[in-house]
């Protein structure tokens, strides 16, 4: 029985939850995660934006994420921009992938999230059941479910009265652009004030009426300016609104109700969608306060636009100056942290680097100095990994050496496993460089061999070309000699023929004269015969 008695505390009046323990518990705690359900156009996105601004958690919404990717020019953003330029729609599968990447980011791990827009109405690539399973299996599951309810008729009337400014893209409700609705609202307000101000003086009433009249005139002037630019979007047509609401009620609502039934009813908030966005936001924040939920811890840059801090400032002077920047209360100053001026990010990575005064921040009431812009970005996204115990500890570097096969690698791995260190094996670190050098050497050898082969082939072709050219020249010379010989022979033959012809011509006259004499004698004989006759 004596063993069942509780042990007496040595120091019963000492607060065991000291500041360091409180910080550690906070940094190990899960951030607040919220998801908002409701019919299409009921106001989920507007409420999510207001909650994220008030509760300092990350807004996870499809449109801002897509715009961020396109603006930063990431590989995914370039692909999205190409799809939009071609006039194609972004597939739901790609949008879901972007949302899941954001939900697993370092920023969300620290600040938490407000998620709206899931599940999608279309089931072209991912079904509603699969989307709900993805929500249930998130590493940071939703703590709070907000369900905005609104009757179908009221929602149709509200959405069909929406108009969009063709130049700015801003959406106006019917109460903001319809002159009749504005006039009726003004009359009702007047009647209500008359009933409540029966005991007040006439002068005060006149002043109030004049102010209200001025406000009304200014409002009507604004309405007149924007009215000609207002257009109605296709999704705000009554038939399209009714179709989307019926699809939500028939295909999605039952599955969401099952999910909400399994959730803790204490953390299920149901809202009236007929109220304004400001009223819904106020009721949600009041409910959070009643539940004792904790806001996300914000990291604040400690900068002064008037005074520039030099890098050579003394630490005491630096922290005294920084402690008075951006105070959350008149007498509440920022305190020094155990890191001093050392950069928490660099210390976590294993080396000591002093922070810069211009890159100082405050977190959980303490000041931290960062050493570079990259370290500042990493710390602003999620400071928890750099501040959790056993940090801050100076980097301990152990060098193990010995003869071959003496167990150096095994000992290093055991020490690293025991103390959470990192093993730097020379051979292991050199492997990628050696492989890269081999690859470069092979590529260089291949290039050189190819160039040498091309050069040798080119030279051989040139030599062959020269030989062919030389042979052609010799053949041409030979042909010229043959032609000359032929000409000479032909000339000789011609000369011989010419001499023969001359000799034959000399003989021909002598023969001709003999023949002529014989012919003349014959003619004479013939004529004498005629005479005798």
Tab-separated table of N, CA and C in Angstrom, residues 101-238:
chain	number	residue	atom	x	y	z
A	101	UNK	N	0.593	20.120	-52.694
A	101	UNK	CA	1.966	20.598	-52.479
A	101	UNK	C	1.988	21.728	-51.448
A	102	UNK	N	1.009	22.623	-51.551
A	102	UNK	CA	0.943	23.729	-50.596
A	102	UNK	C	0.617	23.222	-49.195
A	103	UNK	N	-0.258	22.227	-49.099
A	103	UNK	CA	-0.643	21.693	-47.789
A	103	UNK	C	0.508	20.970	-47.099
A	104	UNK	N	1.522	20.532	-47.867
A	104	UNK	CA	2.682	19.855	-47.284
A	104	UNK	C	3.908	20.767	-47.221
A	105	UNK	N	3.725	22.061	-47.445
A	105	UNK	CA	4.854	22.990	-47.443
A	105	UNK	C	5.272	23.338	-46.016
A	106	UNK	N	6.494	23.887	-45.884
A	106	UNK	CA	7.023	24.275	-44.571
A	106	UNK	C	6.192	25.395	-43.955
A	107	UNK	N	5.702	26.279	-44.781
A	107	UNK	CA	4.891	27.401	-44.300
A	107	UNK	C	3.634	26.907	-43.599
A	108	UNK	N	2.973	25.921	-44.191
A	108	UNK	CA	1.737	25.378	-43.610
A	108	UNK	C	2.040	24.605	-42.334
A	109	UNK	N	3.179	23.918	-42.289
A	109	UNK	CA	3.540	23.143	-41.095
A	109	UNK	C	3.661	24.048	-39.877
A	110	UNK	N	4.077	25.296	-40.076
A	110	UNK	CA	4.209	26.221	-38.946
A	110	UNK	C	2.933	27.026	-38.695
A	111	UNK	N	2.359	27.605	-39.748
A	111	UNK	CA	1.233	28.526	-39.565
A	111	UNK	C	-0.128	27.840	-39.597
A	112	UNK	N	-0.221	26.610	-40.110
A	112	UNK	CA	-1.529	26.001	-40.311
A	112	UNK	C	-2.148	26.485	-41.612
A	113	UNK	N	-3.397	26.118	-41.848
A	113	UNK	CA	-4.021	26.480	-43.123
A	113	UNK	C	-5.516	26.695	-42.968
A	114	UNK	N	-6.067	27.441	-43.937
A	114	UNK	CA	-7.516	27.558	-44.144
A	114	UNK	C	-7.770	27.089	-45.565
A	115	UNK	N	-8.478	25.989	-45.713
A	115	UNK	CA	-8.697	25.364	-47.019
A	115	UNK	C	-10.145	25.544	-47.438
A	116	UNK	N	-10.336	26.034	-48.659
A	116	UNK	CA	-11.681	26.119	-49.237
A	116	UNK	C	-11.592	25.738	-50.704
A	117	UNK	N	-12.702	25.314	-51.261
A	117	UNK	CA	-12.711	24.931	-52.669
A	117	UNK	C	-12.651	23.446	-52.907
A	118	UNK	N	-12.456	22.659	-51.877
A	118	UNK	CA	-12.476	21.200	-52.001
A	118	UNK	C	-13.716	20.668	-51.287
A	119	UNK	N	-14.341	19.625	-51.861
A	119	UNK	CA	-14.034	18.955	-53.129
A	119	UNK	C	-14.541	19.746	-54.338
A	120	UNK	N	-13.936	19.458	-55.520
A	120	UNK	CA	-14.356	20.106	-56.754
A	120	UNK	C	-15.732	19.596	-57.176
A	121	UNK	N	-16.464	20.469	-57.889
A	121	UNK	CA	-17.771	20.054	-58.404
A	121	UNK	C	-17.628	19.047	-59.537
A	122	UNK	N	-16.646	19.258	-60.409
A	122	UNK	CA	-16.465	18.343	-61.543
A	122	UNK	C	-15.718	17.098	-61.095
A	123	UNK	N	-16.048	15.981	-61.721
A	123	UNK	CA	-15.410	14.702	-61.410
A	123	UNK	C	-14.767	14.114	-62.665
A	124	UNK	N	-14.177	14.969	-63.485
A	124	UNK	CA	-13.593	14.502	-64.744
A	124	UNK	C	-12.379	13.615	-64.504
A	125	UNK	N	-11.502	14.029	-63.588
A	125	UNK	CA	-10.271	13.271	-63.340
A	125	UNK	C	-10.244	12.629	-61.960
A	126	UNK	N	-10.777	13.333	-60.949
A	126	UNK	CA	-10.760	12.821	-59.570
A	126	UNK	C	-12.185	12.846	-59.037
A	127	UNK	N	-12.640	11.729	-58.505
A	127	UNK	CA	-14.004	11.651	-57.971
A	127	UNK	C	-14.084	12.348	-56.617
A	128	UNK	N	-15.313	12.627	-56.186
A	128	UNK	CA	-15.528	13.291	-54.899
A	128	UNK	C	-15.072	12.396	-53.752
A	129	UNK	N	-15.310	11.097	-53.875
A	129	UNK	CA	-14.894	10.154	-52.822
A	129	UNK	C	-13.380	10.185	-52.659
A	130	UNK	N	-12.661	10.204	-53.769
A	130	UNK	CA	-11.190	10.249	-53.711
A	130	UNK	C	-10.701	11.557	-53.094
A	131	UNK	N	-11.369	12.657	-53.409
A	131	UNK	CA	-10.971	13.949	-52.840
A	131	UNK	C	-11.189	13.977	-51.329
A	132	UNK	N	-12.310	13.426	-50.873
A	132	UNK	CA	-12.575	13.390	-49.432
A	132	UNK	C	-11.577	12.478	-48.725
A	133	UNK	N	-11.196	11.378	-49.364
A	133	UNK	CA	-10.179	10.496	-48.783
A	133	UNK	C	-8.838	11.215	-48.675
A	134	UNK	N	-8.516	12.030	-49.675
A	134	UNK	CA	-7.277	12.811	-49.609
A	134	UNK	C	-7.306	13.782	-48.428
A	135	UNK	N	-8.461	14.410	-48.191
A	135	UNK	CA	-8.591	15.340	-47.065
A	135	UNK	C	-8.427	14.597	-45.743
A	136	UNK	N	-9.030	13.420	-45.644
A	136	UNK	CA	-8.937	12.640	-44.400
A	136	UNK	C	-7.525	12.138	-44.134
A	137	UNK	N	-6.760	11.875	-45.196
A	137	UNK	CA	-5.420	11.295	-45.047
A	137	UNK	C	-4.303	12.335	-45.060
A	138	UNK	N	-4.643	13.601	-44.932
A	138	UNK	CA	-3.607	14.631	-44.875
A	138	UNK	C	-2.753	14.459	-43.628
A	139	UNK	N	-1.460	14.821	-43.738
A	139	UNK	CA	-0.585	14.740	-42.561
A	139	UNK	C	-1.050	15.718	-41.482
A	140	UNK	N	-1.531	16.890	-41.898
A	140	UNK	CA	-2.149	17.847	-40.974
A	140	UNK	C	-3.651	17.837	-41.233
A	141	UNK	N	-4.353	17.000	-40.491
A	141	UNK	CA	-5.800	16.859	-40.694
A	141	UNK	C	-6.526	18.111	-40.209
A	142	UNK	N	-7.677	18.430	-40.796
A	142	UNK	CA	-8.429	19.617	-40.356
A	142	UNK	C	-8.922	19.472	-38.914
A	143	UNK	N	-8.669	20.515	-38.116
A	143	UNK	CA	-9.151	20.537	-36.731
A	143	UNK	C	-10.558	21.114	-36.650
A	144	UNK	N	-10.827	22.120	-37.472
A	144	UNK	CA	-12.118	22.810	-37.461
A	144	UNK	C	-12.776	22.635	-38.825
A	145	UNK	N	-14.046	22.239	-38.822
A	145	UNK	CA	-14.843	22.183	-40.048
A	145	UNK	C	-15.921	23.253	-39.950
A	146	UNK	N	-15.954	24.144	-40.929
A	146	UNK	CA	-16.969	25.200	-40.993
A	146	UNK	C	-17.901	24.877	-42.150
A	147	UNK	N	-19.186	24.772	-41.854
A	147	UNK	CA	-20.197	24.471	-42.871
A	147	UNK	C	-21.135	25.668	-42.996
A	148	UNK	N	-21.146	26.296	-44.168
A	148	UNK	CA	-22.013	27.457	-44.413
A	148	UNK	C	-23.286	26.968	-45.092
A	149	UNK	N	-24.413	27.162	-44.422
A	149	UNK	CA	-25.709	26.724	-44.950
A	149	UNK	C	-26.475	27.917	-45.507
A	150	UNK	N	-27.189	27.674	-46.604
A	150	UNK	CA	-28.009	28.727	-47.205
A	150	UNK	C	-29.093	28.074	-48.051
A	151	UNK	N	-30.369	28.511	-47.934
A	151	UNK	CA	-31.431	27.949	-48.786
A	151	UNK	C	-31.137	28.180	-50.266
A	152	UNK	N	-31.611	27.242	-51.091
A	152	UNK	CA	-31.333	27.313	-52.531
A	152	UNK	C	-31.881	28.594	-53.156
A	153	UNK	N	-33.111	28.968	-52.793
A	153	UNK	CA	-33.743	30.145	-53.403
A	153	UNK	C	-32.962	31.412	-53.060
A	154	UNK	N	-32.614	31.567	-51.781
A	154	UNK	CA	-31.874	32.768	-51.364
A	154	UNK	C	-30.514	32.847	-52.061
A	155	UNK	N	-29.861	31.694	-52.184
A	155	UNK	CA	-28.547	31.681	-52.831
A	155	UNK	C	-28.655	32.024	-54.318
A	156	UNK	N	-29.704	31.494	-54.972
A	156	UNK	CA	-29.916	31.820	-56.396
A	156	UNK	C	-30.186	33.306	-56.589
A	157	UNK	N	-31.001	33.884	-55.711
A	157	UNK	CA	-31.299	35.310	-55.817
A	157	UNK	C	-30.046	36.157	-55.615
A	158	UNK	N	-29.223	35.753	-54.679
A	158	UNK	CA	-28.017	36.531	-54.388
A	158	UNK	C	-26.997	36.443	-55.527
A	159	UNK	N	-26.777	35.229	-56.021
A	159	UNK	CA	-25.767	35.043	-57.066
A	159	UNK	C	-26.212	35.630	-58.403
A	160	UNK	N	-27.508	35.524	-58.700
A	160	UNK	CA	-27.991	36.087	-59.970
A	160	UNK	C	-27.925	37.608	-59.974
A	161	UNK	N	-27.845	38.229	-58.795
A	161	UNK	CA	-27.723	39.686	-58.709
A	161	UNK	C	-26.288	40.180	-58.744
A	162	UNK	N	-25.330	39.273	-58.844
A	162	UNK	CA	-23.923	39.675	-58.901
A	162	UNK	C	-23.569	40.245	-60.276
A	163	UNK	N	-22.749	41.270	-60.286
A	163	UNK	CA	-22.235	41.848	-61.520
A	163	UNK	C	-20.724	42.060	-61.365
A	164	UNK	N	-20.037	41.902	-62.501
A	164	UNK	CA	-18.581	42.064	-62.489
A	164	UNK	C	-18.179	43.287	-63.298
A	165	UNK	N	-17.237	44.047	-62.759
A	165	UNK	CA	-16.717	45.215	-63.470
A	165	UNK	C	-15.822	44.728	-64.605
A	166	UNK	N	-16.125	45.156	-65.813
A	166	UNK	CA	-15.414	44.643	-66.986
A	166	UNK	C	-13.958	45.086	-67.043
A	167	UNK	N	-13.608	46.172	-66.349
A	167	UNK	CA	-12.232	46.683	-66.389
A	167	UNK	C	-11.400	46.188	-65.213
A	168	UNK	N	-11.961	46.241	-64.013
A	168	UNK	CA	-11.198	45.863	-62.815
A	168	UNK	C	-11.373	44.406	-62.429
A	169	UNK	N	-12.473	43.767	-62.858
A	169	UNK	CA	-12.741	42.389	-62.469
A	169	UNK	C	-13.357	42.252	-61.094
A	170	UNK	N	-13.637	43.374	-60.426
A	170	UNK	CA	-14.230	43.329	-59.088
A	170	UNK	C	-15.710	42.958	-59.190
A	171	UNK	N	-16.171	42.136	-58.241
A	171	UNK	CA	-17.558	41.667	-58.240
A	171	UNK	C	-18.388	42.505	-57.267
A	172	UNK	N	-19.546	42.949	-57.723
A	172	UNK	CA	-20.457	43.761	-56.907
A	172	UNK	C	-21.743	42.982	-56.668
A	173	UNK	N	-22.226	43.040	-55.419
A	173	UNK	CA	-23.513	42.446	-55.091
A	173	UNK	C	-24.630	43.410	-55.510
A	174	UNK	N	-25.861	42.884	-55.534
A	174	UNK	CA	-26.988	43.731	-55.945
A	174	UNK	C	-27.138	44.944	-55.026
A	175	UNK	N	-26.849	44.791	-53.749
A	175	UNK	CA	-26.978	45.898	-52.802
A	175	UNK	C	-25.980	47.019	-53.070
A	176	UNK	N	-24.957	46.722	-53.887
A	176	UNK	CA	-23.918	47.712	-54.143
A	176	UNK	C	-24.106	48.459	-55.458
A	177	UNK	N	-24.872	47.869	-56.394
A	177	UNK	CA	-24.982	48.530	-57.699
A	177	UNK	C	-26.413	48.879	-58.111
A	178	UNK	N	-27.437	48.276	-57.495
A	178	UNK	CA	-28.824	48.511	-57.897
A	178	UNK	C	-29.361	49.766	-57.193
A	179	UNK	N	-29.704	50.835	-57.920
A	179	UNK	CA	-30.186	52.072	-57.278
A	179	UNK	C	-31.464	51.859	-56.474
A	180	UNK	N	-32.360	51.006	-56.942
A	180	UNK	CA	-33.620	50.776	-56.221
A	180	UNK	C	-33.357	50.156	-54.854
A	181	UNK	N	-32.479	49.163	-54.814
A	181	UNK	CA	-32.162	48.513	-53.538
A	181	UNK	C	-31.488	49.501	-52.593
A	182	UNK	N	-30.612	50.336	-53.126
A	182	UNK	CA	-29.925	51.328	-52.288
A	182	UNK	C	-30.926	52.333	-51.731
A	183	UNK	N	-31.884	52.757	-52.557
A	183	UNK	CA	-32.902	53.716	-52.106
A	183	UNK	C	-33.798	53.096	-51.041
A	184	UNK	N	-34.224	51.862	-51.231
A	184	UNK	CA	-35.068	51.193	-50.229
A	184	UNK	C	-34.327	51.029	-48.905
A	185	UNK	N	-33.027	50.680	-48.996
A	185	UNK	CA	-32.248	50.531	-47.765
A	185	UNK	C	-32.126	51.859	-47.032
A	186	UNK	N	-31.994	52.948	-47.791
A	186	UNK	CA	-31.889	54.276	-47.187
A	186	UNK	C	-33.195	54.658	-46.506
A	187	UNK	N	-34.318	54.347	-47.144
A	187	UNK	CA	-35.617	54.680	-46.540
A	187	UNK	C	-35.839	53.902	-45.246
A	188	UNK	N	-35.508	52.617	-45.269
A	188	UNK	CA	-35.675	51.812	-44.055
A	188	UNK	C	-34.805	52.342	-42.919
A	189	UNK	N	-33.592	52.752	-43.265
A	189	UNK	CA	-32.697	53.284	-42.244
A	189	UNK	C	-33.266	54.586	-41.673
A	190	UNK	N	-33.859	55.411	-42.535
A	190	UNK	CA	-34.452	56.673	-42.078
A	190	UNK	C	-35.605	56.421	-41.119
A	191	UNK	N	-36.466	55.477	-41.505
A	191	UNK	CA	-37.625	55.177	-40.654
A	191	UNK	C	-37.183	54.636	-39.303
A	192	UNK	N	-36.179	53.789	-39.315
A	192	UNK	CA	-35.698	53.241	-38.050
A	192	UNK	C	-35.086	54.303	-37.162
A	193	UNK	N	-34.374	55.250	-37.758
A	193	UNK	CA	-33.749	56.298	-36.964
A	193	UNK	C	-34.778	57.287	-36.435
A	194	UNK	N	-35.856	57.519	-37.184
A	194	UNK	CA	-36.908	58.420	-36.702
A	194	UNK	C	-37.564	57.855	-35.455
A	195	UNK	N	-37.786	56.551	-35.459
A	195	UNK	CA	-38.406	55.922	-34.289
A	195	UNK	C	-37.479	55.967	-33.083
A	196	UNK	N	-36.180	55.852	-33.330
A	196	UNK	CA	-35.245	55.818	-32.203
A	196	UNK	C	-34.779	57.176	-31.747
A	197	UNK	N	-35.078	58.252	-32.474
A	197	UNK	CA	-34.558	59.576	-32.132
A	197	UNK	C	-35.682	60.565	-31.827
A	198	UNK	N	-36.728	60.086	-31.197
A	198	UNK	CA	-37.851	60.987	-30.895
A	198	UNK	C	-37.480	61.987	-29.814
A	199	UNK	N	-36.600	61.599	-28.895
A	199	UNK	CA	-36.265	62.496	-27.783
A	199	UNK	C	-35.117	63.426	-28.081
A	200	UNK	N	-34.454	63.319	-29.222
A	200	UNK	CA	-33.283	64.137	-29.527
A	200	UNK	C	-33.704	65.478	-30.135
A	201	UNK	N	-32.741	66.405	-30.130
A	201	UNK	CA	-33.008	67.743	-30.646
A	201	UNK	C	-33.117	67.758	-32.158
A	202	UNK	N	-33.775	68.823	-32.644
A	202	UNK	CA	-33.980	68.942	-34.090
A	202	UNK	C	-32.672	69.260	-34.817
A	203	UNK	N	-31.795	70.053	-34.169
A	203	UNK	CA	-30.534	70.431	-34.818
A	203	UNK	C	-29.660	69.203	-35.065
A	204	UNK	N	-29.566	68.342	-34.059
A	204	UNK	CA	-28.754	67.132	-34.216
A	204	UNK	C	-29.320	66.245	-35.326
A	205	UNK	N	-30.637	66.130	-35.360
A	205	UNK	CA	-31.269	65.311	-36.400
A	205	UNK	C	-30.986	65.876	-37.794
A	206	UNK	N	-31.038	67.203	-37.904
A	206	UNK	CA	-30.772	67.822	-39.205
A	206	UNK	C	-29.330	67.579	-39.651
A	207	UNK	N	-28.388	67.684	-38.700
A	207	UNK	CA	-26.984	67.442	-39.040
A	207	UNK	C	-26.770	66.004	-39.500
A	208	UNK	N	-27.386	65.075	-38.779
A	208	UNK	CA	-27.246	63.664	-39.144
A	208	UNK	C	-27.851	63.407	-40.522
A	209	UNK	N	-29.017	64.013	-40.768
A	209	UNK	CA	-29.677	63.836	-42.069
A	209	UNK	C	-28.832	64.412	-43.207
A	210	UNK	N	-28.218	65.571	-42.954
A	210	UNK	CA	-27.358	66.170	-43.983
A	210	UNK	C	-26.163	65.269	-44.295
A	211	UNK	N	-25.554	64.717	-43.242
A	211	UNK	CA	-24.416	63.817	-43.454
A	211	UNK	C	-24.840	62.578	-44.240
A	212	UNK	N	-25.990	62.025	-43.866
A	212	UNK	CA	-26.482	60.842	-44.571
A	212	UNK	C	-26.810	61.169	-46.026
A	213	UNK	N	-27.341	62.368	-46.253
A	213	UNK	CA	-27.667	62.780	-47.621
A	213	UNK	C	-26.395	62.901	-48.462
A	214	UNK	N	-25.347	63.461	-47.860
A	214	UNK	CA	-24.070	63.580	-48.576
A	214	UNK	C	-23.495	62.202	-48.904
A	215	UNK	N	-23.574	61.303	-47.927
A	215	UNK	CA	-23.071	59.940	-48.149
A	215	UNK	C	-23.870	59.258	-49.254
A	216	UNK	N	-25.186	59.456	-49.245
A	216	UNK	CA	-26.045	58.841	-50.258
A	216	UNK	C	-25.729	59.384	-51.653
A	217	UNK	N	-25.527	60.701	-51.747
A	217	UNK	CA	-25.210	61.309	-53.051
A	217	UNK	C	-23.881	60.775	-53.578
A	218	UNK	N	-22.885	60.690	-52.673
A	218	UNK	CA	-21.578	60.167	-53.093
A	218	UNK	C	-21.692	58.712	-53.541
A	219	UNK	N	-22.508	57.946	-52.814
A	219	UNK	CA	-22.696	56.539	-53.174
A	219	UNK	C	-23.373	56.406	-54.534
A	220	UNK	N	-24.374	57.229	-54.793
A	220	UNK	CA	-25.067	57.176	-56.076
A	220	UNK	C	-24.160	57.621	-57.228
A	221	UNK	N	-23.259	58.560	-56.962
A	221	UNK	CA	-22.306	58.971	-57.999
A	221	UNK	C	-21.370	57.821	-58.367
A	222	UNK	N	-20.919	57.096	-57.348
A	222	UNK	CA	-20.045	55.939	-57.605
A	222	UNK	C	-20.792	54.880	-58.401
A	223	UNK	N	-22.063	54.649	-58.023
A	223	UNK	CA	-22.879	53.664	-58.740
A	223	UNK	C	-23.055	54.073	-60.196
A	224	UNK	N	-23.289	55.375	-60.426
A	224	UNK	CA	-23.471	55.856	-61.806
A	224	UNK	C	-22.199	55.669	-62.634
A	225	UNK	N	-21.034	55.812	-61.993
A	225	UNK	CA	-19.770	55.650	-62.719
A	225	UNK	C	-19.510	54.197	-63.097
A	226	UNK	N	-19.801	53.288	-62.171
A	226	UNK	CA	-19.457	51.882	-62.434
A	226	UNK	C	-20.569	51.129	-63.158
A	227	UNK	N	-21.785	51.687	-63.170
A	227	UNK	CA	-22.936	50.935	-63.687
A	227	UNK	C	-22.754	50.543	-65.157
A	228	UNK	N	-22.192	51.431	-65.958
A	228	UNK	CA	-22.066	51.153	-67.392
A	228	UNK	C	-20.989	50.119	-67.693
A	229	UNK	N	-20.133	49.823	-66.703
A	229	UNK	CA	-19.071	48.826	-66.913
A	229	UNK	C	-19.437	47.447	-66.358
A	230	UNK	N	-20.609	47.328	-65.749
A	230	UNK	CA	-20.970	46.064	-65.100
A	230	UNK	C	-21.530	45.073	-66.115
A	231	UNK	N	-21.087	43.813	-65.986
A	231	UNK	CA	-21.574	42.730	-66.849
A	231	UNK	C	-21.926	41.534	-65.964
A	232	UNK	N	-22.778	40.679	-66.500
A	232	UNK	CA	-23.168	39.462	-65.778
A	232	UNK	C	-22.396	38.273	-66.349
A	233	UNK	N	-21.751	37.536	-65.476
A	233	UNK	CA	-20.969	36.379	-65.905
A	233	UNK	C	-21.891	35.203	-66.226
A	234	UNK	N	-21.469	34.298	-67.109
A	234	UNK	CA	-22.317	33.133	-67.434
A	234	UNK	C	-22.638	32.273	-66.219
A	235	UNK	N	-21.675	32.148	-65.279
A	235	UNK	CA	-21.945	31.319	-64.097
A	235	UNK	C	-22.953	31.949	-63.156
A	236	UNK	N	-23.277	33.244	-63.372
A	236	UNK	CA	-24.272	33.917	-62.539
A	236	UNK	C	-25.666	33.901	-63.161
A	237	UNK	N	-25.819	33.229	-64.311
A	237	UNK	CA	-27.161	33.044	-64.861
A	237	UNK	C	-27.942	32.088	-63.963
A	238	UNK	N	-29.236	32.330	-63.845
A	238	UNK	CA	-30.058	31.557	-62.905
A	238	UNK	C	-30.027	30.069	-63.209
